[in-house]
CSV table of C-alpha atoms in Angstrom, one decimal:
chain,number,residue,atom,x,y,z
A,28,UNK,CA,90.8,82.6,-37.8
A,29,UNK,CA,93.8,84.2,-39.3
A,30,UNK,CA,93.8,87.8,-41.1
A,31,UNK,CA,95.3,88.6,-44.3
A,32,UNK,CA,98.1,89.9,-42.5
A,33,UNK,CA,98.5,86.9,-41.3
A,34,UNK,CA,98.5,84.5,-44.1
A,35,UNK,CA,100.6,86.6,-46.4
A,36,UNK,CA,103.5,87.6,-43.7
A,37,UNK,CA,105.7,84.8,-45.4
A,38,UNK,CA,105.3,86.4,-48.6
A,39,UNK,CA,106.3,89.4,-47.1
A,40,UNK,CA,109.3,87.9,-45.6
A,41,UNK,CA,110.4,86.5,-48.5
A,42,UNK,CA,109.5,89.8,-50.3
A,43,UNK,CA,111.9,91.8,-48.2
A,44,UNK,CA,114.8,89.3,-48.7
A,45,UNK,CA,114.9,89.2,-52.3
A,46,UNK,CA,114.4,93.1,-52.8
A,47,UNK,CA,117.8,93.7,-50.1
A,48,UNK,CA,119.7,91.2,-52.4
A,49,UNK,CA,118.6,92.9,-56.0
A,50,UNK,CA,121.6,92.6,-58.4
A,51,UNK,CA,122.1,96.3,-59.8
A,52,UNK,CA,120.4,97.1,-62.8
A,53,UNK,CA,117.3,95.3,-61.4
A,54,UNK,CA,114.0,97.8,-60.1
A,55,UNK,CA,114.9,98.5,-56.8
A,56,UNK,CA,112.1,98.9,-54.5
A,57,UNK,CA,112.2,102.9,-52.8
A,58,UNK,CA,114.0,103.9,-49.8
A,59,UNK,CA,111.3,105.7,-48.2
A,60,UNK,CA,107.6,105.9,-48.1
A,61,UNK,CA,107.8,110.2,-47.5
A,62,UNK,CA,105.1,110.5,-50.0
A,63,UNK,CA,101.4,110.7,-48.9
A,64,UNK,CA,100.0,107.7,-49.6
A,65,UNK,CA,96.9,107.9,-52.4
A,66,UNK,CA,93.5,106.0,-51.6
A,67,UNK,CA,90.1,106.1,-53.3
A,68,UNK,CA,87.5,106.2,-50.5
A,69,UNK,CA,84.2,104.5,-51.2
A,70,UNK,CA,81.3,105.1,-49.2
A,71,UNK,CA,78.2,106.6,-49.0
A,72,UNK,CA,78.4,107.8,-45.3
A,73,UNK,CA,80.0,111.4,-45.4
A,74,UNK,CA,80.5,111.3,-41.6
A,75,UNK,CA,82.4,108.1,-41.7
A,76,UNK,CA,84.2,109.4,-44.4
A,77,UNK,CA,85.0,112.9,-42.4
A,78,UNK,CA,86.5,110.6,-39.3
A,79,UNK,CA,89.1,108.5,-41.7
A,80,UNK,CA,90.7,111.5,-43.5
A,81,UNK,CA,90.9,113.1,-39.7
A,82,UNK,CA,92.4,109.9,-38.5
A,83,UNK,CA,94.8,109.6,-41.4
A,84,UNK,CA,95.7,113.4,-42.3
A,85,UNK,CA,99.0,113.0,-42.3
A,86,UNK,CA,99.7,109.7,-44.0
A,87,UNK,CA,96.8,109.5,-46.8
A,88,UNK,CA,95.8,111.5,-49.6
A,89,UNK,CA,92.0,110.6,-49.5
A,90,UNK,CA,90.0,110.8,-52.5
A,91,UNK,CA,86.5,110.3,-51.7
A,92,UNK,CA,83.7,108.8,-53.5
A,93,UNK,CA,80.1,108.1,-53.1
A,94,UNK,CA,79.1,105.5,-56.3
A,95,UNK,CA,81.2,103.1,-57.8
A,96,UNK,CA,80.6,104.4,-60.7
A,97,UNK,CA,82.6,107.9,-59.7
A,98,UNK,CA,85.7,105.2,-59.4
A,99,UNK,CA,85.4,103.9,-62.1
A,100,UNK,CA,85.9,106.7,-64.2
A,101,UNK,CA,88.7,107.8,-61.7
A,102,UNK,CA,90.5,104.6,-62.8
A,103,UNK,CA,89.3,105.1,-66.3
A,104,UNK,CA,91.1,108.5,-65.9
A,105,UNK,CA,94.0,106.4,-64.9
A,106,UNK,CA,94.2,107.9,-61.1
A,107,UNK,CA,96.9,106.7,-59.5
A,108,UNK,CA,95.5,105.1,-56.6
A,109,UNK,CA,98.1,103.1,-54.3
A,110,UNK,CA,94.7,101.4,-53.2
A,111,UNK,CA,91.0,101.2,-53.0
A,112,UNK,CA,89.1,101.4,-49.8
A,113,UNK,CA,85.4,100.7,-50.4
A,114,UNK,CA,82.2,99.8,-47.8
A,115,UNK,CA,80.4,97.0,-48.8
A,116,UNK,CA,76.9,98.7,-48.0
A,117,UNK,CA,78.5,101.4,-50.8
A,118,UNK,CA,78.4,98.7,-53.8
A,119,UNK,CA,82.0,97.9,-52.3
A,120,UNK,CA,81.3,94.1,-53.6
A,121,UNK,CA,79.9,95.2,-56.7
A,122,UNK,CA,83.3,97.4,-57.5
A,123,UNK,CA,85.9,94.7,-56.1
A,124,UNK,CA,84.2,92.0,-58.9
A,125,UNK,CA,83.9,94.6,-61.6
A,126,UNK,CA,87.9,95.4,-61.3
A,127,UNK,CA,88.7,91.9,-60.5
A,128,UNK,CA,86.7,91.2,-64.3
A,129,UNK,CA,88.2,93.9,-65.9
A,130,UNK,CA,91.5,93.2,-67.0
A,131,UNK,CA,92.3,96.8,-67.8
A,132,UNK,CA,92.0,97.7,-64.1
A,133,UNK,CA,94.5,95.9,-63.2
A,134,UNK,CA,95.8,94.3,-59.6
A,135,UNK,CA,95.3,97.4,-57.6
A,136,UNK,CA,94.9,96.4,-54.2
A,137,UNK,CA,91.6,96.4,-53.0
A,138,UNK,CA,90.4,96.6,-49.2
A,139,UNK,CA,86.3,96.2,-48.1
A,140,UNK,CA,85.4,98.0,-45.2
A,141,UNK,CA,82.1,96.5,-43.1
A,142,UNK,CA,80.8,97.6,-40.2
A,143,UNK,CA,81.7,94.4,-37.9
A,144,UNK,CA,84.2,92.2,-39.0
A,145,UNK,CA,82.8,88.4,-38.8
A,146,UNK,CA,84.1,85.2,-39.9
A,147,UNK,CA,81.8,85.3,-43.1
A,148,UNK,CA,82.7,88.9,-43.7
A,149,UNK,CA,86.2,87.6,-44.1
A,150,UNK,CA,85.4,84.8,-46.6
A,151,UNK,CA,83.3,86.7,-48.4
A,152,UNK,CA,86.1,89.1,-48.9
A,153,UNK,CA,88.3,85.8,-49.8
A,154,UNK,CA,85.7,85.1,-52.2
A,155,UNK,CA,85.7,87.9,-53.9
A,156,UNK,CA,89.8,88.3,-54.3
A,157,UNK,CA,90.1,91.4,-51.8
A,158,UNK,CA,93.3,92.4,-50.6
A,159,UNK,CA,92.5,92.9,-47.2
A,160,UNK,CA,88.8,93.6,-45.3
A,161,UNK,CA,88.9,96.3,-42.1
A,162,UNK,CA,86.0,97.5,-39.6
A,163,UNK,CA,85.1,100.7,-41.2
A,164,UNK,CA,86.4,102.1,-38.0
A,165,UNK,CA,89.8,100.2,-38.4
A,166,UNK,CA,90.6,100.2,-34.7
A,167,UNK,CA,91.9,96.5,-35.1
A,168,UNK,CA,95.0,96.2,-37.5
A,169,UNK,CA,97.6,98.4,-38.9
A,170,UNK,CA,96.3,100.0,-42.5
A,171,UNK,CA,99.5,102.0,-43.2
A,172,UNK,CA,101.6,98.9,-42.8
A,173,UNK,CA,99.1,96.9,-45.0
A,174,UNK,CA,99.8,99.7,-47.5
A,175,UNK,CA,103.2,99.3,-47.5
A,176,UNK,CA,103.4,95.8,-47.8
A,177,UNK,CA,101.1,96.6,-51.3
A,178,UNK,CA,103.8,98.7,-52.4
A,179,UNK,CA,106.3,96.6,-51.9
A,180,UNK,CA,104.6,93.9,-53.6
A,181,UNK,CA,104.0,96.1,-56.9
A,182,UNK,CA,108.5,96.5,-56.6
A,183,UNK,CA,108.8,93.1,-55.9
A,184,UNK,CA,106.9,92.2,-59.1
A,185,UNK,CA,108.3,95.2,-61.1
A,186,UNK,CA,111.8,93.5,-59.9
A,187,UNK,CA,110.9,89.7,-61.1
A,188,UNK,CA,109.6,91.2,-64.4
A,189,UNK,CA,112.9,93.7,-65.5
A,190,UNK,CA,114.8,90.3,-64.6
A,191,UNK,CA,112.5,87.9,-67.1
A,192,UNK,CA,112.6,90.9,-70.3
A,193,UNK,CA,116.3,91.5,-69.2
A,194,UNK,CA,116.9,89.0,-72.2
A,195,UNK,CA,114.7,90.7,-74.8
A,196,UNK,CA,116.8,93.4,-76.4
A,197,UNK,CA,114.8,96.8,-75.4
A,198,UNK,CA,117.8,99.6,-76.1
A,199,UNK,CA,115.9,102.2,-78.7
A,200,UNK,CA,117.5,102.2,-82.0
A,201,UNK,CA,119.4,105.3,-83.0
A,202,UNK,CA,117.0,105.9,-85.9
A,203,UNK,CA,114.4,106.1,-83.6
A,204,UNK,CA,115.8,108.3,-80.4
A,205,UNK,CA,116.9,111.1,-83.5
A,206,UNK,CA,112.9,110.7,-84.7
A,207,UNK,CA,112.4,111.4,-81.6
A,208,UNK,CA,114.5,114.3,-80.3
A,209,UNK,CA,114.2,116.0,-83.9
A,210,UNK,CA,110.4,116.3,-83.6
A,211,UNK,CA,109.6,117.0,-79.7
A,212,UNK,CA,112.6,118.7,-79.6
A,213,UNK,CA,111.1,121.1,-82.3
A,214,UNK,CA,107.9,120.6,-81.1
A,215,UNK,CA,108.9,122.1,-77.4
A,216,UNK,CA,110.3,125.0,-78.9
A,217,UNK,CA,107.6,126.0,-80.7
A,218,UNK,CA,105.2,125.2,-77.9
A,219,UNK,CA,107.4,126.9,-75.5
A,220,UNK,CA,105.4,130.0,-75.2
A,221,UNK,CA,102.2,128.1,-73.9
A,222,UNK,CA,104.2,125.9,-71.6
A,223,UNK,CA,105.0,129.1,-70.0
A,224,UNK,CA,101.2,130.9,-70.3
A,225,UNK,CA,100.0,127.2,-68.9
A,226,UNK,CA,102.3,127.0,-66.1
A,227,UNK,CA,101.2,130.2,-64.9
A,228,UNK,CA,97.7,129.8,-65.3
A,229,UNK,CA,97.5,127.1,-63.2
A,230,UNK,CA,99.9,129.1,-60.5
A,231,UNK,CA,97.3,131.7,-60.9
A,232,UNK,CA,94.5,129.3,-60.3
A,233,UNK,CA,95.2,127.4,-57.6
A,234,UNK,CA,98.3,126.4,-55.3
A,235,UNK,CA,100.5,123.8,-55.8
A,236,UNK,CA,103.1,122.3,-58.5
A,237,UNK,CA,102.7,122.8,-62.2
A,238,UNK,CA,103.3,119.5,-63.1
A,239,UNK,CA,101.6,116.3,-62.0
A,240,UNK,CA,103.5,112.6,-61.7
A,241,UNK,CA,102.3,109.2,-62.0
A,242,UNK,CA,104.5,105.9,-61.9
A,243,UNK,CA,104.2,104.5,-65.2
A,244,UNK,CA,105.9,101.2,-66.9
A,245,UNK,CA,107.7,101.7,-70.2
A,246,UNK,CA,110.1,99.7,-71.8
A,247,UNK,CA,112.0,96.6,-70.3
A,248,UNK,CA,109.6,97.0,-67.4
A,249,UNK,CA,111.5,100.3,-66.1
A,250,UNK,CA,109.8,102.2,-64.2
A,251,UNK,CA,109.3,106.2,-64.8
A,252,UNK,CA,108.0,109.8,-64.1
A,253,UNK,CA,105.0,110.5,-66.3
A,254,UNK,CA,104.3,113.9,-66.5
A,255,UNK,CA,101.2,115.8,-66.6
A,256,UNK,CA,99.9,119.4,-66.5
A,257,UNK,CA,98.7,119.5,-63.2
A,258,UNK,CA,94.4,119.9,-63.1
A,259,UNK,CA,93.3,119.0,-59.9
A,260,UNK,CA,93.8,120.8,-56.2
A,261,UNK,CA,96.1,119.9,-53.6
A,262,UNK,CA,93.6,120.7,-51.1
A,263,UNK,CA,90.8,118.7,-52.2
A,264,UNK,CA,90.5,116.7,-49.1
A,265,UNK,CA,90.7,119.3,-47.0
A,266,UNK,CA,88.7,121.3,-48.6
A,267,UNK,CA,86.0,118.5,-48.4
A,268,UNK,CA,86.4,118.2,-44.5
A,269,UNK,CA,86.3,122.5,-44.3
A,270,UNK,CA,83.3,122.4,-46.4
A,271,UNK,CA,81.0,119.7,-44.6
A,272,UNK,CA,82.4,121.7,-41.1
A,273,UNK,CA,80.1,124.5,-42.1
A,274,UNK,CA,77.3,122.7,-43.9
A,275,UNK,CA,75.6,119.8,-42.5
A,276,UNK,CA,77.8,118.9,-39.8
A,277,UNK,CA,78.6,122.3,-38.4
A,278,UNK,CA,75.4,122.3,-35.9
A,279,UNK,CA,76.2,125.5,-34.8
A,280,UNK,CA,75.6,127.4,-38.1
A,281,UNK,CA,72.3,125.7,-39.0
A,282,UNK,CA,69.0,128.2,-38.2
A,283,UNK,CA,68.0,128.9,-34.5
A,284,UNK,CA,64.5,126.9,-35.7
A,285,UNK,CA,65.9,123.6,-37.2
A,286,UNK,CA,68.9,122.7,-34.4
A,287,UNK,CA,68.6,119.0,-33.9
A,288,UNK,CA,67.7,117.7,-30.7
A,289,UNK,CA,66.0,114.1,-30.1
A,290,UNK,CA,64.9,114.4,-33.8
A,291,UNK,CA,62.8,117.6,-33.1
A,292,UNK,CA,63.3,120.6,-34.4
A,293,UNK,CA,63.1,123.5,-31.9
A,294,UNK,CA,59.3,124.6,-33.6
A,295,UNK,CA,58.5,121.4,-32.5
A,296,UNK,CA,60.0,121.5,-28.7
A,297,UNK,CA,58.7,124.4,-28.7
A,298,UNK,CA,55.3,123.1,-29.0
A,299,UNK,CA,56.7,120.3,-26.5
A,300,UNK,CA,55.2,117.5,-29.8
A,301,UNK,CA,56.1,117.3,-33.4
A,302,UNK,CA,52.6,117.7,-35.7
A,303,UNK,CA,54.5,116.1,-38.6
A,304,UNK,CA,56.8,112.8,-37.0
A,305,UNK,CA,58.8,110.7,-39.2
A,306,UNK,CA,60.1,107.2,-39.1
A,307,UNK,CA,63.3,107.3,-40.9
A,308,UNK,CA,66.1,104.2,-40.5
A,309,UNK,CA,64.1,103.3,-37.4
A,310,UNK,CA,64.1,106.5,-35.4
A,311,UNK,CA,61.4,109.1,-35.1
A,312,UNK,CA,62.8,112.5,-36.7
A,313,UNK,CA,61.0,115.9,-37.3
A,314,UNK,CA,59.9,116.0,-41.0
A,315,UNK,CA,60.9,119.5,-41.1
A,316,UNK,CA,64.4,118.6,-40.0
A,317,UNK,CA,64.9,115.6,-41.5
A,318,UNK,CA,63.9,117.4,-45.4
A,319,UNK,CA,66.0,120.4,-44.0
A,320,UNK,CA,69.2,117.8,-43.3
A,321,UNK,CA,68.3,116.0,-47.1
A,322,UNK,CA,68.8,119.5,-48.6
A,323,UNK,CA,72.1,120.1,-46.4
A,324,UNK,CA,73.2,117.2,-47.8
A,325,UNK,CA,72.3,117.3,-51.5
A,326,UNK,CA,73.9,121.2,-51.4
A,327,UNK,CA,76.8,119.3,-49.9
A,328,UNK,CA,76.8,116.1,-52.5
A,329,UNK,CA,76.8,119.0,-55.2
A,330,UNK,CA,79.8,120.4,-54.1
A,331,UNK,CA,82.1,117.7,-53.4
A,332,UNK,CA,81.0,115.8,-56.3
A,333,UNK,CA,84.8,116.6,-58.2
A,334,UNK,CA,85.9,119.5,-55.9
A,335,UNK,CA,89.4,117.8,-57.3
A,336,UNK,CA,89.3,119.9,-60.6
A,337,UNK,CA,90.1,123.0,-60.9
A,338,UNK,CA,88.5,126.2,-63.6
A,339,UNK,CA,91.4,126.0,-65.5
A,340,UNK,CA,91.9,122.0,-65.1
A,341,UNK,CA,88.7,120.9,-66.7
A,342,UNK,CA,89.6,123.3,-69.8
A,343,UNK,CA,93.2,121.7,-70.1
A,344,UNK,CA,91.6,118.3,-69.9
A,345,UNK,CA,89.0,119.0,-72.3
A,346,UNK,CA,91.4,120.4,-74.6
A,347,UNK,CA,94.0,117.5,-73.9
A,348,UNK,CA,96.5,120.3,-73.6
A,349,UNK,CA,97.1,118.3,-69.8
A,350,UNK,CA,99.3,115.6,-71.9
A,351,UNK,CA,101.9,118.5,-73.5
A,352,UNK,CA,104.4,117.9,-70.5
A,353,UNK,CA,104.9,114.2,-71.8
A,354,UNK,CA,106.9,115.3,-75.0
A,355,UNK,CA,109.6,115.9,-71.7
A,356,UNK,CA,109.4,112.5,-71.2
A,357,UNK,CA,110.1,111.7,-74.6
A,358,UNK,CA,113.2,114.3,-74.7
A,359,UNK,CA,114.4,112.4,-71.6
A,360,UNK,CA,114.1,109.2,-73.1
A,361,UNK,CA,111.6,107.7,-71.0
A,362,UNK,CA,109.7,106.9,-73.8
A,363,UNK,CA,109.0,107.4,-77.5
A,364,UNK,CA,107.0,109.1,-79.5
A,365,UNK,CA,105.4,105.8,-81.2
A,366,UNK,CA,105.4,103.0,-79.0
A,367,UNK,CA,103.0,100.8,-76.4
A,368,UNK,CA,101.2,102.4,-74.0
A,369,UNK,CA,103.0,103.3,-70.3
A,370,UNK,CA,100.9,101.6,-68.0
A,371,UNK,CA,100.3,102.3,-64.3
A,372,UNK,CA,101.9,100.1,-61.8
A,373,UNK,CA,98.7,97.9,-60.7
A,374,UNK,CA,98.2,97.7,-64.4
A,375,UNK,CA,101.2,96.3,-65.5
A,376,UNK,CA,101.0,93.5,-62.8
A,377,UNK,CA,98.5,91.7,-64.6
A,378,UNK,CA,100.9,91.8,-67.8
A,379,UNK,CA,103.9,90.3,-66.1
A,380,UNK,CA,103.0,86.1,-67.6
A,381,UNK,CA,104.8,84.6,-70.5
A,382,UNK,CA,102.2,85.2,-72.7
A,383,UNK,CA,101.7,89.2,-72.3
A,384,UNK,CA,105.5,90.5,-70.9
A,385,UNK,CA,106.7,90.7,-74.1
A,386,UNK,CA,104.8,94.0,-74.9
A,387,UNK,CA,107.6,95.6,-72.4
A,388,UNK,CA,110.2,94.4,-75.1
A,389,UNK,CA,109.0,97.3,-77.5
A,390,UNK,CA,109.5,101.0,-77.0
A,391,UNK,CA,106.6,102.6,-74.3
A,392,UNK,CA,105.1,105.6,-76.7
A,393,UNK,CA,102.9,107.9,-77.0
A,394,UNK,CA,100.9,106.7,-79.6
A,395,UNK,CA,100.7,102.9,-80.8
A,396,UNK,CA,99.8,100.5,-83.4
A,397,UNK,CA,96.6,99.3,-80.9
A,398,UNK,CA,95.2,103.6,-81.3
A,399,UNK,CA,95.1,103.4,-85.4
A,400,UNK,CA,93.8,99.8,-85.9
A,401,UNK,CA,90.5,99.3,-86.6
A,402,UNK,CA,90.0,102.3,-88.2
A,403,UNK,CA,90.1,104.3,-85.0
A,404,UNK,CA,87.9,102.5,-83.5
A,405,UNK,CA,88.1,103.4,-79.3
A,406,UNK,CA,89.3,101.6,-76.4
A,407,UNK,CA,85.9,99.8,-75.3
A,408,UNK,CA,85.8,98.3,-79.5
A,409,UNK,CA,88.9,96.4,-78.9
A,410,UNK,CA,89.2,93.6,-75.9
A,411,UNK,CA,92.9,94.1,-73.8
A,412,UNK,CA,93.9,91.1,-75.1
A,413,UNK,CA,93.2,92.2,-78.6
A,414,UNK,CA,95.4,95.2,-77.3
A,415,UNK,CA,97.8,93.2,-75.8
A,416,UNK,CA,98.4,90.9,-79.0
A,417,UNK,CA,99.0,94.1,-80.8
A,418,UNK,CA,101.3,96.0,-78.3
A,419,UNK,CA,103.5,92.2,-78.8
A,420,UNK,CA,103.1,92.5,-82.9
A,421,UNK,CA,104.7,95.9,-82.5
A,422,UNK,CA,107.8,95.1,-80.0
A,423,UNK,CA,108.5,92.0,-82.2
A,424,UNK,CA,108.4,94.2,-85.5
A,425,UNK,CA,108.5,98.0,-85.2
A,426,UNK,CA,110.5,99.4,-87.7
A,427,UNK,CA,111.0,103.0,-89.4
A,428,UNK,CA,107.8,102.3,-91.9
A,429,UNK,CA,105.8,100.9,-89.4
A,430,UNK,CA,106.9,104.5,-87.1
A,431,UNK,CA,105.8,106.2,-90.2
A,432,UNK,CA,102.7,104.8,-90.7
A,433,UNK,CA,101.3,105.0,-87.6
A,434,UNK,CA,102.0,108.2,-87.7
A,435,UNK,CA,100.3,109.7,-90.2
A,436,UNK,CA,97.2,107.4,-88.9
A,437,UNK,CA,97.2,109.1,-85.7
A,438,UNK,CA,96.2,112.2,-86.9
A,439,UNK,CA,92.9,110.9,-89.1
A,440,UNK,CA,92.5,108.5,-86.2
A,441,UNK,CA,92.1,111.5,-83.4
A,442,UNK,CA,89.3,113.2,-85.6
A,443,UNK,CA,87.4,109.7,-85.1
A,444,UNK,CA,83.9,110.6,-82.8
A,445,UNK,CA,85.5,108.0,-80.3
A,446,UNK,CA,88.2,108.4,-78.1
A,447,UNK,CA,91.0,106.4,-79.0
């Protein structure tokens, strides 16, 4: 029974050969892997979850979740997950399909997690178009190489891509870059004194940079620095593990009377029989206890919920003020102020066929024709190819009065009740 490491090892071979002989000019895959890895964690059972991120501390940034539903508007919120670990007994099947379906999710590589690996575990996880499937204890195969052989796949195809646009002409036009430093240029300036009242609000707040990057794919499939105002902690995953260490899995600060031992609590024991016993996953468990552990973990649940966000990060989201740091990008000519959409890495992969690279032709930007058609109407109104057809209409035929018109759009179009 081969593994997945097993049946894509050619791949990677072949991978590695054609990324040491890129031509210059091509993407280039990175040097070094000194950055922590990021991974959305899927699955219900907190202590499971507490033993990874210990295992891992020093390679993964761990991002945990307990409903599909809380990644999904993770990726919604464009996280830049390098991959997505998820237990199958946590809806992990449900989320692999709804991603796989969704072409807006993109290829991000996708790993189940069971408790015993088994032949059928494996093509189920075939089946279903996973990555990769791991004992949830993953004491058999290397996950960190697996990860880097996921990366290296996303350059590989980054590479193939800048080669097939390399035709298509993708240099800005003059008129355009001078739109573009005129007005962010001027628009930095003005802005300049909340840059500085932002940037040290969130020093104030919490520790950590002021800015927050994400790999993003503009034009001619190059490969960029997106930059954000930074609104979540750098601790968050440690703060998780510090936080369940002194609620329900620190046994030694629970109350004298509700210490666990053989399911009793010590009222019981001390009665030597429990008035009130419980059968609960097929073990007999105090009913005191086992309601006093529920609470422990709802108070628990509570917290962690988004410990990622901080005071002064949900206000800059809310406000969008988060997205100022992008008119750098613009002044650096990474993209544009009107233009298609940067997309994540594992996004972009998906838009790498003959009939969708050519929306890397036109300028990435800011704002786009696909934002002010249909009257505003939001993202989940217009299907990504619908998108996709448009973000091609405007690399083919952008011009200065199409620029303009979009635009002055924009503005009416952000007032619109849906996001857009």
């Amino acid at each position: 029974m081969q593994s997945f490491a097993e049946v894509n090892a050619t791949l990677n071979q072949q991978i590695n050969m054609e990324l040491t002989s890129t031509s210059a000019g091509m993407v280039v895959e990175p040097k070094s892997y000194v950055a922590l890895f990021r991974v959305i964690y899927l699955n219900k059972d907190l202590e499971q979850y507490l033993k990874f991120s210990e295992q891992y501390a020093d390679s993964l940034q761990v991002e945990y979740f307990d409903s599909k539903e809380g990644v999904l508007r993770a990726l919604e919120e464009n996280y830049p997950a390098d991959i997505i670990l998820a237990h199958t007994e946590s809806g992990g099947l449900e989320l692999l399909d709804t991603i796989r379906n969704n072409a807006g999710f993109g290829n991000i590589p996708f790993v189940l997690m069971v408790n015993n690996l088994s032949y059928e575990a494996i093509e189920i996880a075939r089946k279903h178009h996973a990555d990769d499937i791991f004992s949830v204890r993953f004491d058999d195969g290397d996950l960190i190489t697996r990860i880097r052989y996921f990366k290296k796949r996303q350059w590989y195809v980054a590479s193939k891509a800048s080669q097939k646009i390399s035709a298509q002409n993708t240099r800005t036009p003059l008129w355009k870059r001078a739109i573009d430093v005129i007005t962010t240029g001027g628009a930095v300036i003005l802005l300049l004194p909340v840059f500085l009242l932002v940037a040290l609000l969130i020093r104030l707040d919490s520790k950590g940079p002021v800015f927050y990057k994400s790999k993003r794919v503009g034009s001619g499939y190059k490969i960029f620095d997106l930059y954000k105002f930074r609104t979540m902690r750098t601790d968050a995953d440690q703060l998780i593990r510090k936080m369940a260490a002194l609620s329900m899995y620190n046994k030694s600060t629970e109350p004298v009377n509700q210490i666990e031992s053989n399911g009793l609590c010590d009222d019981c024991l001390a009665g030597n029989q429990c008035k009130s016993l419980l059968f609960h996953d097929g073990k007999e468990i105090c009913e005191k206890l086992y309601h006093f552990q529920k609470d422990q973990k709802a108070a628990f649940m509570k917290f962690q919920n988004d410990p990622r966000i901080t005071r002064f990060g949900q206000f800059l989201r809310n406000s969008s003020l988060d997205e100022l740091p992008q008119l750098i990008n613009i002044l650096k000519g990474d993209m544009s102020l009107v233009g298609n959409r940067p997309l994540p890495l594992y996004e972009a992969e998906k838009m790498t066929t003959d009939d969708k690279i050519l929306r890397f032709a036109g300028p990435a930007g800011l704002t786009g024709l696909w934002q002010v058609t249909k009257r505003g109407k939001g993202k989940a109104d217009m299907s990504e190819e619908e998108r996709t057809q448009l973000d091609i209409t405007y690399a083919k035929e952008f011009s200065f009065k199409m620029d303009m018109q979009i635009i002055l759009k924009t503005f009416p179009a952000l007032l619109q009740s849906e996001n857009v």
